[in-house]
Short mmCIF file of C-alpha atoms and ligand atoms in Angstrom, two decimals:
data_model
loop_
_atom_site.label_atom_id
_atom_site.label_comp_id
_atom_site.label_asym_id
_atom_site.label_seq_id
_atom_site.Cartn_x
_atom_site.Cartn_y
_atom_site.Cartn_z
CA MET A 125 -2.96 2.22 19.80
CA SER A 126 -1.87 -0.90 17.76
CA ASP A 127 -4.32 -2.91 15.57
CA THR A 128 -4.72 -6.30 16.78
CA LEU A 129 -7.52 -7.43 14.21
CA ASN A 130 -6.59 -10.37 11.98
CA VAL A 131 -2.72 -10.32 12.56
CA LEU A 132 -0.93 -12.33 10.39
CA GLN A 133 0.46 -15.69 11.84
CA PRO A 134 3.69 -16.09 10.16
CA GLU A 135 5.53 -19.43 9.79
CA HIS A 136 8.80 -17.80 11.05
CA ALA A 137 9.18 -14.78 13.69
CA ILE A 138 8.93 -11.36 12.07
CA LEU A 139 8.62 -7.72 13.22
CA PRO A 140 5.08 -7.42 14.83
CA GLN A 141 4.41 -4.46 12.64
CA LEU A 142 4.86 -6.55 9.70
CA ALA A 143 2.15 -9.12 11.03
CA GLN A 144 -0.07 -6.31 12.20
CA ARG A 145 0.04 -4.49 9.04
CA ARG A 146 -3.19 -5.18 6.98
CA SER A 147 -5.59 -3.66 4.45
CA PRO A 148 -8.80 -2.43 6.23
CA ARG A 149 -11.77 -1.09 4.82
CA ALA A 150 -13.24 0.35 7.86
CA TYR A 151 -11.71 3.29 9.44
CA THR A 152 -12.70 5.46 12.53
CA ASN A 153 -13.53 9.13 12.17
CA GLN A 154 -10.33 10.25 13.89
CA PRO A 155 -8.30 12.63 11.69
CA VAL A 156 -4.72 11.45 10.86
CA SER A 157 -2.75 14.66 11.75
CA THR A 158 -0.72 16.71 9.48
CA GLU A 159 2.50 15.72 11.87
CA THR A 160 1.50 11.98 11.34
CA LEU A 161 0.92 12.35 7.57
CA GLN A 162 4.35 14.03 7.41
CA GLN A 163 5.88 11.07 9.44
CA LEU A 164 4.41 8.54 7.09
CA PHE A 165 5.64 10.44 3.88
CA THR A 166 9.13 10.81 5.48
CA ALA A 167 9.32 7.05 6.09
CA ALA A 168 8.26 6.37 2.56
CA GLY A 169 11.18 8.69 1.41
CA SER A 170 13.80 6.77 3.54
CA ALA A 171 13.27 3.73 1.06
CA ALA A 172 16.32 2.45 -1.12
CA SER A 173 16.05 3.43 -4.85
CA CYS A 174 18.07 2.60 -8.05
CA PHE A 175 20.77 5.28 -8.49
CA GLY A 176 19.61 6.98 -5.34
CA GLU A 177 16.74 8.41 -7.88
CA GLN A 178 13.95 8.56 -5.26
CA PRO A 179 11.38 8.28 -8.22
CA TRP A 180 8.46 8.38 -5.69
CA ARG A 181 5.83 11.20 -5.59
CA PHE A 182 2.64 11.30 -3.64
CA VAL A 183 -0.27 13.60 -4.24
CA VAL A 184 -2.09 13.63 -0.74
CA GLY A 185 -5.61 14.60 -0.02
CA SER A 186 -6.70 14.94 3.76
CA GLN A 187 -10.49 15.40 4.55
CA GLN A 188 -9.55 17.68 7.24
CA SER A 189 -6.64 19.77 5.72
CA SER A 190 -7.05 19.42 1.83
CA PRO A 191 -10.87 18.08 1.31
CA GLU A 192 -10.60 19.15 -2.60
CA ALA A 193 -7.73 16.72 -3.20
CA PHE A 194 -9.37 14.18 -1.03
CA GLU A 195 -12.42 14.23 -3.18
CA LYS A 196 -10.74 14.50 -6.33
CA ILE A 197 -8.63 11.32 -5.74
CA VAL A 198 -11.76 9.36 -4.34
CA SER A 199 -13.53 10.43 -7.52
CA THR A 200 -10.73 8.31 -9.66
CA LEU A 201 -11.42 5.07 -7.75
CA ALA A 202 -13.50 2.40 -9.15
CA PRO A 203 -16.93 2.49 -7.41
CA PHE A 204 -16.14 -0.78 -5.33
CA ASN A 205 -13.09 1.00 -3.89
CA GLN A 206 -15.12 4.34 -3.39
CA ASP A 207 -17.66 2.79 -1.20
CA TRP A 208 -15.30 2.16 1.65
CA ALA A 209 -12.29 4.42 0.87
CA LYS A 210 -14.36 7.70 1.21
CA ASN A 211 -14.52 7.07 4.85
CA ALA A 212 -10.76 7.01 5.37
CA SER A 213 -9.15 10.25 6.92
CA ALA A 214 -6.62 10.86 3.98
CA ILE A 215 -5.77 9.34 0.60
CA ALA A 216 -2.67 9.27 -1.54
CA LEU A 217 -1.92 8.92 -5.11
CA ALA A 218 1.39 7.13 -5.63
CA VAL A 219 3.43 8.27 -8.77
CA ALA A 220 6.65 7.20 -10.23
CA LYS A 221 9.06 9.39 -12.33
CA THR A 222 10.11 7.06 -15.27
CA THR A 223 13.20 8.47 -16.32
CA PHE A 224 16.48 8.88 -14.40
CA SER A 225 17.47 12.49 -13.37
CA HIS A 226 21.26 12.07 -14.21
CA ASP A 227 21.00 11.04 -17.72
CA GLY A 228 17.44 11.03 -18.90
CA ASN A 229 17.24 7.48 -19.76
CA PRO A 230 14.14 5.28 -18.81
CA ASN A 231 14.29 3.77 -15.19
CA ALA A 232 12.98 0.42 -15.24
CA TRP A 233 12.98 0.04 -11.70
CA ALA A 234 10.90 3.29 -10.89
CA LYS A 235 7.82 1.39 -10.01
CA HIS A 236 9.72 -1.03 -7.92
CA ASP A 237 10.97 1.80 -5.81
CA VAL A 238 7.60 3.33 -5.52
CA GLY A 239 6.35 0.16 -4.14
CA GLN A 240 9.31 -0.02 -1.80
CA ALA A 241 8.51 3.38 -0.48
CA ALA A 242 4.78 2.46 0.11
CA ALA A 243 5.89 -0.83 1.87
CA THR A 244 8.17 1.24 4.11
CA LEU A 245 5.15 3.88 4.58
CA ALA A 246 2.87 1.10 5.52
CA ILE A 247 5.05 -0.33 8.45
CA GLN A 248 5.62 3.08 9.81
CA ALA A 249 1.91 3.57 9.66
CA VAL A 250 1.32 0.45 11.88
CA GLU A 251 4.04 1.87 14.56
CA LEU A 252 1.87 5.10 14.66
CA GLY A 253 -1.51 3.07 14.92
CA VAL A 254 -2.54 3.76 11.49
CA GLN A 255 -3.21 1.40 8.52
CA ILE A 256 -3.16 1.96 4.66
CA HIS A 257 -5.09 0.05 2.01
CA GLN A 258 -3.39 0.19 -1.37
CA MET A 259 -5.50 -0.02 -4.52
CA ALA A 260 -4.98 -0.71 -8.30
CA GLY A 261 -8.77 -0.07 -8.97
CA PHE A 262 -8.53 3.66 -10.04
CA SER A 263 -8.46 5.55 -13.24
CA GLN A 264 -4.97 6.47 -14.09
CA ASP A 265 -6.35 8.80 -16.86
CA ALA A 266 -8.86 10.36 -14.52
CA ALA A 267 -6.05 10.95 -11.91
CA ARG A 268 -3.64 12.28 -14.34
CA ALA A 269 -6.01 14.80 -15.64
CA ALA A 270 -7.24 15.86 -12.32
CA PHE A 271 -3.86 16.76 -11.05
CA GLN A 272 -2.32 17.59 -14.38
CA ILE A 273 0.48 15.01 -14.01
CA PRO A 274 3.42 15.27 -16.59
CA ALA A 275 3.73 12.38 -19.10
CA ASP A 276 7.07 11.25 -17.92
CA PHE A 277 5.53 10.17 -14.41
CA GLU A 278 3.62 7.01 -14.11
CA LEU A 279 0.58 6.50 -11.91
CA VAL A 280 1.15 3.52 -9.58
CA SER A 281 -1.57 3.01 -6.86
CA VAL A 282 -3.75 4.83 -4.79
CA PHE A 283 -4.05 4.38 -0.92
CA THR A 284 -6.21 5.17 2.00
CA ILE A 285 -4.82 6.34 5.09
CA GLY A 286 -6.69 5.91 8.39
CA TYR A 287 -7.12 4.43 11.97
CA PRO A 288 -8.69 1.11 11.54
CA GLY A 289 -12.31 1.24 12.63
CA ASN A 290 -15.20 -0.97 13.73
CA VAL A 291 -15.71 -3.81 11.00
CA ASP A 292 -19.57 -3.86 12.02
CA ALA A 293 -19.87 -0.60 10.22
CA LEU A 294 -19.32 -2.26 6.95
CA PRO A 295 -21.48 -3.87 4.79
CA ASP A 296 -21.72 -7.73 5.36
CA ALA A 297 -19.81 -8.63 2.20
CA LEU A 298 -17.01 -6.44 3.07
CA LYS A 299 -16.99 -7.12 6.66
CA GLU A 300 -16.67 -10.86 5.65
CA ARG A 301 -13.53 -9.88 3.60
CA GLU A 302 -12.14 -7.86 6.28
CA LEU A 303 -12.35 -10.88 8.81
CA ALA A 304 -11.28 -13.68 6.27
CA PRO A 305 -8.00 -15.25 7.55
CA ARG A 306 -5.10 -13.63 6.22
CA THR A 307 -2.84 -16.42 4.87
CA ARG A 308 0.51 -16.38 3.00
CA LYS A 309 1.80 -18.88 0.51
CA PRO A 310 4.40 -21.29 2.35
CA LEU A 311 7.90 -20.42 2.48
CA GLY A 312 8.89 -23.31 0.19
CA GLU A 313 6.78 -21.74 -2.60
CA ILE A 314 8.60 -18.60 -2.55
CA MET A 315 12.07 -19.16 -1.16
CA PHE A 316 14.28 -21.38 -3.30
CA GLU A 317 17.58 -21.89 -1.41
CA GLY A 318 20.21 -23.14 -3.78
CA GLY A 319 18.51 -22.54 -7.09
CA TRP A 320 15.31 -22.59 -9.25
CA PRO A 321 13.14 -25.39 -8.54
CA THR A 322 12.98 -28.37 -10.36
CA ALA A 323 9.63 -30.43 -11.13
CA GLN A 324 10.72 -32.76 -8.26
CA SER A 325 11.36 -29.97 -6.02
CA GLU A 326 8.23 -28.42 -6.67
CA ASP A 327 6.50 -30.90 -4.66
CA TYR A 328 6.08 -28.61 -1.68
CA SER A 329 5.74 -31.32 0.65
CA VAL A 330 9.39 -32.40 0.31
CA ALA A 331 10.70 -28.67 -0.46
CA LYS A 332 13.71 -27.54 1.75
CA VAL A 333 12.87 -24.71 3.57
C1 FMN B 250 -0.84 -2.89 -5.78
C2 FMN B 250 -1.97 -3.35 -4.90
C3 FMN B 250 -3.25 -3.18 -5.50
C4 FMN B 250 -4.45 -3.45 -4.74
N1 FMN B 250 -5.67 -3.21 -5.25
C5 FMN B 250 -6.65 -3.34 -4.22
C6 FMN B 250 -7.99 -2.58 -4.84
O1 FMN B 250 -8.07 -2.00 -5.82
N2 FMN B 250 -9.10 -2.71 -3.84
C7 FMN B 250 -8.91 -3.49 -2.76
O2 FMN B 250 -9.94 -3.54 -1.86
N3 FMN B 250 -7.75 -3.93 -2.14
C8 FMN B 250 -6.80 -3.86 -3.09
N4 FMN B 250 -5.39 -4.15 -2.78
C9 FMN B 250 -5.39 -4.92 -1.22
C10 FMN B 250 -4.98 -6.41 -1.39
O3 FMN B 250 -6.22 -7.00 -1.96
C11 FMN B 250 -4.45 -6.65 -0.22
O4 FMN B 250 -3.13 -6.45 0.10
C12 FMN B 250 -4.33 -8.23 0.02
O5 FMN B 250 -5.52 -9.00 -0.12
C13 FMN B 250 -3.51 -8.92 1.21
O6 FMN B 250 -4.24 -8.30 2.49
P1 FMN B 250 -3.49 -7.60 3.58
O7 FMN B 250 -2.69 -6.24 2.95
O8 FMN B 250 -4.35 -7.21 4.42
O9 FMN B 250 -2.44 -8.46 3.91
C14 FMN B 250 -4.33 -3.99 -3.58
C15 FMN B 250 -3.10 -4.26 -2.88
C16 FMN B 250 -1.76 -3.90 -3.58
C17 FMN B 250 -0.47 -4.01 -3.12
#
Protein backbone atom coordinates (compact mmCIF):
# COMPACT_ATOMS: atom_id res chain seq x y z
CA MET A 1 0.00 0.00 0.00
CA SER A 2 1.48 3.34 -0.95
CA ASP A 3 2.11 6.11 1.56
CA THR A 4 -0.06 9.14 0.80
CA LEU A 5 0.81 11.25 3.86
CA ASN A 6 2.52 14.58 3.23
CA VAL A 7 3.23 13.97 -0.45
CA LEU A 8 5.54 16.56 -2.00
CA GLN A 9 3.87 19.01 -4.38
CA PRO A 10 6.58 19.45 -7.01
CA GLU A 11 6.91 22.45 -9.33
CA HIS A 12 7.06 20.14 -12.35
CA ALA A 13 5.81 16.58 -12.89
CA ILE A 14 8.06 13.89 -11.37
CA LEU A 15 7.68 10.17 -10.64
CA PRO A 16 5.00 9.59 -7.99
CA GLN A 17 7.47 7.52 -5.96
CA LEU A 18 9.75 10.57 -5.72
CA ALA A 19 6.93 12.76 -4.43
CA GLN A 20 5.78 10.09 -1.97
CA ARG A 21 9.23 9.38 -0.54
CA ARG A 22 9.52 10.97 2.85
CA SER A 23 11.38 10.42 6.10
CA PRO A 24 8.87 9.14 8.64
CA ARG A 25 9.37 8.75 12.37
CA ALA A 26 6.21 6.68 12.95
CA TYR A 27 6.14 3.05 11.87
CA THR A 28 3.63 0.20 12.10
CA ASN A 29 4.75 -3.02 13.77
CA GLN A 30 4.50 -4.88 10.46
CA PRO A 31 7.84 -6.60 9.84
CA VAL A 32 9.72 -5.85 6.64
CA SER A 33 10.35 -9.35 5.30
CA THR A 34 13.74 -10.73 4.36
CA GLU A 35 12.62 -10.84 0.73
CA THR A 36 11.71 -7.13 0.82
CA LEU A 37 15.01 -6.24 2.50
CA GLN A 38 16.82 -8.16 -0.21
CA GLN A 39 14.89 -6.26 -2.88
CA LEU A 40 15.77 -2.94 -1.25
CA PHE A 41 19.50 -3.63 -1.07
CA THR A 42 19.49 -5.09 -4.57
CA ALA A 43 18.05 -1.74 -5.68
CA ALA A 44 20.83 0.06 -3.78
CA GLY A 45 23.40 -2.04 -5.58
CA SER A 46 21.97 -1.06 -8.96
CA ALA A 47 23.24 2.52 -8.62
CA ALA A 48 25.99 3.99 -10.78
CA SER A 49 29.42 4.43 -9.21
CA CYS A 50 32.78 5.94 -10.08
CA PHE A 51 34.90 3.35 -11.93
CA GLY A 52 32.11 0.85 -11.24
CA GLU A 53 33.66 0.47 -7.78
CA GLN A 54 30.35 -0.06 -5.96
CA PRO A 55 31.89 1.32 -2.74
CA TRP A 56 28.65 0.89 -0.73
CA ARG A 57 28.35 -1.61 2.12
CA PHE A 58 25.35 -1.93 4.44
CA VAL A 59 25.24 -3.54 7.88
CA VAL A 60 21.58 -4.47 8.37
CA GLY A 61 19.75 -5.25 11.59
CA SER A 62 16.18 -6.54 11.62
CA GLN A 63 14.04 -6.69 14.77
CA GLN A 64 12.70 -10.01 13.50
CA SER A 65 15.70 -11.81 12.02
CA SER A 66 18.80 -10.11 13.46
CA PRO A 67 17.70 -8.39 16.69
CA GLU A 68 21.21 -8.15 18.15
CA ALA A 69 22.48 -6.18 15.16
CA PHE A 70 19.32 -4.05 15.28
CA GLU A 71 19.95 -3.16 18.94
CA LYS A 72 23.62 -2.48 18.29
CA ILE A 73 22.90 -0.02 15.48
CA VAL A 74 20.13 1.71 17.47
CA SER A 75 22.54 2.10 20.40
CA THR A 76 24.90 4.16 18.19
CA LEU A 77 22.17 6.75 17.49
CA ALA A 78 21.91 10.12 19.20
CA PRO A 79 19.11 10.01 21.81
CA PHE A 80 16.84 12.28 19.70
CA ASN A 81 16.97 9.66 16.94
CA GLN A 82 16.87 6.59 19.20
CA ASP A 83 13.50 7.65 20.62
CA TRP A 84 11.64 6.95 17.39
CA ALA A 85 14.09 4.83 15.35
CA LYS A 86 13.82 1.94 17.80
CA ASN A 87 10.25 1.35 16.54
CA ALA A 88 11.24 0.68 12.92
CA SER A 89 11.28 -2.89 11.67
CA ALA A 90 14.88 -2.70 10.47
CA ILE A 91 17.85 -0.40 10.47
CA ALA A 92 20.96 -0.13 8.32
CA LEU A 93 24.40 1.38 8.63
CA ALA A 94 25.71 2.73 5.31
CA VAL A 95 29.46 2.42 4.86
CA ALA A 96 31.80 3.59 2.08
CA LYS A 97 34.98 1.87 0.93
CA THR A 98 37.30 4.86 0.61
CA THR A 99 39.90 3.41 -1.77
CA PHE A 100 39.63 2.10 -5.31
CA SER A 101 40.07 -1.67 -5.59
CA HIS A 102 41.93 -1.50 -8.93
CA ASP A 103 44.82 0.71 -7.76
CA GLY A 104 44.39 1.40 -4.04
CA ASN A 105 44.15 5.17 -4.58
CA PRO A 106 41.68 7.26 -2.54
CA ASN A 107 38.17 7.30 -4.01
CA ALA A 108 36.94 10.88 -3.58
CA TRP A 109 33.51 9.87 -4.87
CA ALA A 110 32.89 6.99 -2.45
CA LYS A 111 30.43 8.86 -0.22
CA HIS A 112 28.73 10.39 -3.25
CA ASP A 113 28.13 6.89 -4.57
CA VAL A 114 26.88 5.56 -1.21
CA GLY A 115 24.40 8.46 -1.24
CA GLN A 116 23.25 7.46 -4.70
CA ALA A 117 22.74 3.89 -3.57
CA ALA A 118 20.72 5.04 -0.54
CA ALA A 119 18.59 7.32 -2.72
CA THR A 120 17.91 4.49 -5.15
CA LEU A 121 16.95 2.20 -2.26
CA ALA A 122 14.60 4.88 -0.91
CA ILE A 123 12.67 5.02 -4.17
CA GLN A 124 12.44 1.22 -4.46
CA ALA A 125 11.14 1.26 -0.88
CA VAL A 126 8.24 3.57 -1.80
CA GLU A 127 7.29 1.22 -4.61
CA LEU A 128 7.08 -1.58 -1.99
CA GLY A 129 5.07 0.52 0.50
CA VAL A 130 8.09 1.01 2.74
CA GLN A 131 9.83 4.26 3.78
CA ILE A 132 13.33 4.87 5.08
CA HIS A 133 14.64 7.70 7.27
CA GLN A 134 18.31 8.57 6.91
CA MET A 135 20.26 9.92 9.86
CA ALA A 136 23.56 11.67 10.42
CA GLY A 137 22.89 11.71 14.16
CA PHE A 138 24.87 8.66 15.21
CA SER A 139 28.32 7.94 16.61
CA GLN A 140 30.70 6.84 13.88
CA ASP A 141 33.19 5.65 16.50
CA ALA A 142 30.59 3.57 18.31
CA ALA A 143 29.35 2.03 15.07
CA ARG A 144 32.87 1.23 13.90
CA ALA A 145 33.66 -0.43 17.22
CA ALA A 146 30.36 -2.31 17.40
CA PHE A 147 30.93 -4.02 14.05
CA GLN A 148 34.74 -3.89 13.86
CA ILE A 149 34.66 -1.98 10.58
CA PRO A 150 38.14 -1.68 9.02
CA ALA A 151 39.92 1.68 8.81
CA ASP A 152 39.66 2.03 5.02
CA PHE A 153 35.86 2.16 5.27
CA GLU A 154 34.05 5.37 6.25
CA LEU A 155 30.73 5.35 8.11
CA VAL A 156 28.28 7.51 6.19
CA SER A 157 24.78 7.30 7.67
CA VAL A 158 22.21 5.13 9.43
CA PHE A 159 18.67 4.64 8.14
CA THR A 160 15.50 3.08 9.49
CA ILE A 161 13.37 0.85 7.28
CA GLY A 162 9.69 0.25 7.94
CA TYR A 163 6.06 0.62 6.98
CA PRO A 164 4.89 4.16 7.79
CA GLY A 165 2.55 4.25 10.79
CA ASN A 166 0.04 6.45 12.54
CA VAL A 167 1.53 9.83 13.46
CA ASP A 168 -0.82 10.06 16.46
CA ALA A 169 1.45 7.55 18.17
CA LEU A 170 4.29 10.10 18.18
CA PRO A 171 4.98 12.69 20.90
CA ASP A 172 3.50 16.08 19.95
CA ALA A 173 6.79 17.67 18.85
CA LEU A 174 7.62 14.81 16.48
CA LYS A 175 4.06 14.62 15.20
CA GLU A 176 4.28 18.30 14.32
CA ARG A 177 7.50 17.72 12.37
CA GLU A 178 6.00 14.70 10.63
CA LEU A 179 3.05 16.77 9.42
CA ALA A 180 4.95 20.00 8.65
CA PRO A 181 4.59 20.96 4.99
CA ARG A 182 7.36 19.40 2.90
CA THR A 183 8.82 22.18 0.79
CA ARG A 184 11.73 22.45 -1.61
CA LYS A 185 13.86 25.29 -2.92
CA PRO A 186 12.41 26.78 -6.09
CA LEU A 187 13.96 25.40 -9.26
CA GLY A 188 15.50 28.80 -10.00
CA GLU A 189 17.65 28.45 -6.88
CA ILE A 190 19.22 25.12 -7.86
CA MET A 191 19.13 24.95 -11.67
CA PHE A 192 21.28 27.50 -13.46
CA GLU A 193 20.70 27.09 -17.15
CA GLY A 194 23.50 28.65 -19.16
CA GLY A 195 25.94 29.38 -16.33
CA TRP A 196 26.59 30.25 -12.71
CA PRO A 197 24.21 33.00 -11.53
CA THR A 198 25.40 36.58 -11.33
CA ALA A 199 24.34 38.97 -8.58
CA GLN A 200 21.60 40.20 -10.89
CA SER A 201 20.28 36.76 -11.84
CA GLU A 202 20.25 35.77 -8.15
CA ASP A 203 17.10 37.84 -7.94
CA TYR A 204 14.96 34.72 -8.13
CA SER A 205 11.86 36.65 -9.03
CA VAL A 206 13.41 37.18 -12.47
CA ALA A 207 15.49 33.95 -12.70
CA LYS A 208 15.04 31.96 -15.88
CA VAL A 209 13.83 28.44 -15.10
C1 LIG B 1 22.37 12.50 5.26
C2 LIG B 1 21.10 12.77 6.02
C3 LIG B 1 21.14 12.90 7.40
C4 LIG B 1 19.96 13.10 8.14
N1 LIG B 1 20.02 13.10 9.51
C5 LIG B 1 18.87 13.08 10.21
C6 LIG B 1 18.90 12.86 11.65
O1 LIG B 1 19.94 12.64 12.26
N2 LIG B 1 17.71 12.86 12.29
C7 LIG B 1 16.51 13.07 11.66
O2 LIG B 1 15.47 13.04 12.32
N3 LIG B 1 16.46 13.25 10.30
C8 LIG B 1 17.61 13.26 9.58
N4 LIG B 1 17.56 13.39 8.20
C9 LIG B 1 16.27 13.53 7.53
C10 LIG B 1 16.09 14.94 6.96
O3 LIG B 1 15.83 15.83 8.00
C11 LIG B 1 14.96 14.90 5.92
O4 LIG B 1 15.35 14.09 4.83
C12 LIG B 1 14.62 16.31 5.40
O5 LIG B 1 14.06 17.07 6.42
C13 LIG B 1 13.66 16.25 4.23
O6 LIG B 1 12.51 15.54 4.58
P1 LIG B 1 11.95 14.36 3.67
O7 LIG B 1 13.05 13.31 3.62
O8 LIG B 1 10.72 13.84 4.38
O9 LIG B 1 11.67 14.92 2.32
C14 LIG B 1 18.72 13.21 7.47
C15 LIG B 1 18.69 13.09 6.06
C16 LIG B 1 19.86 12.86 5.35
C17 LIG B 1 19.78 12.67 3.85
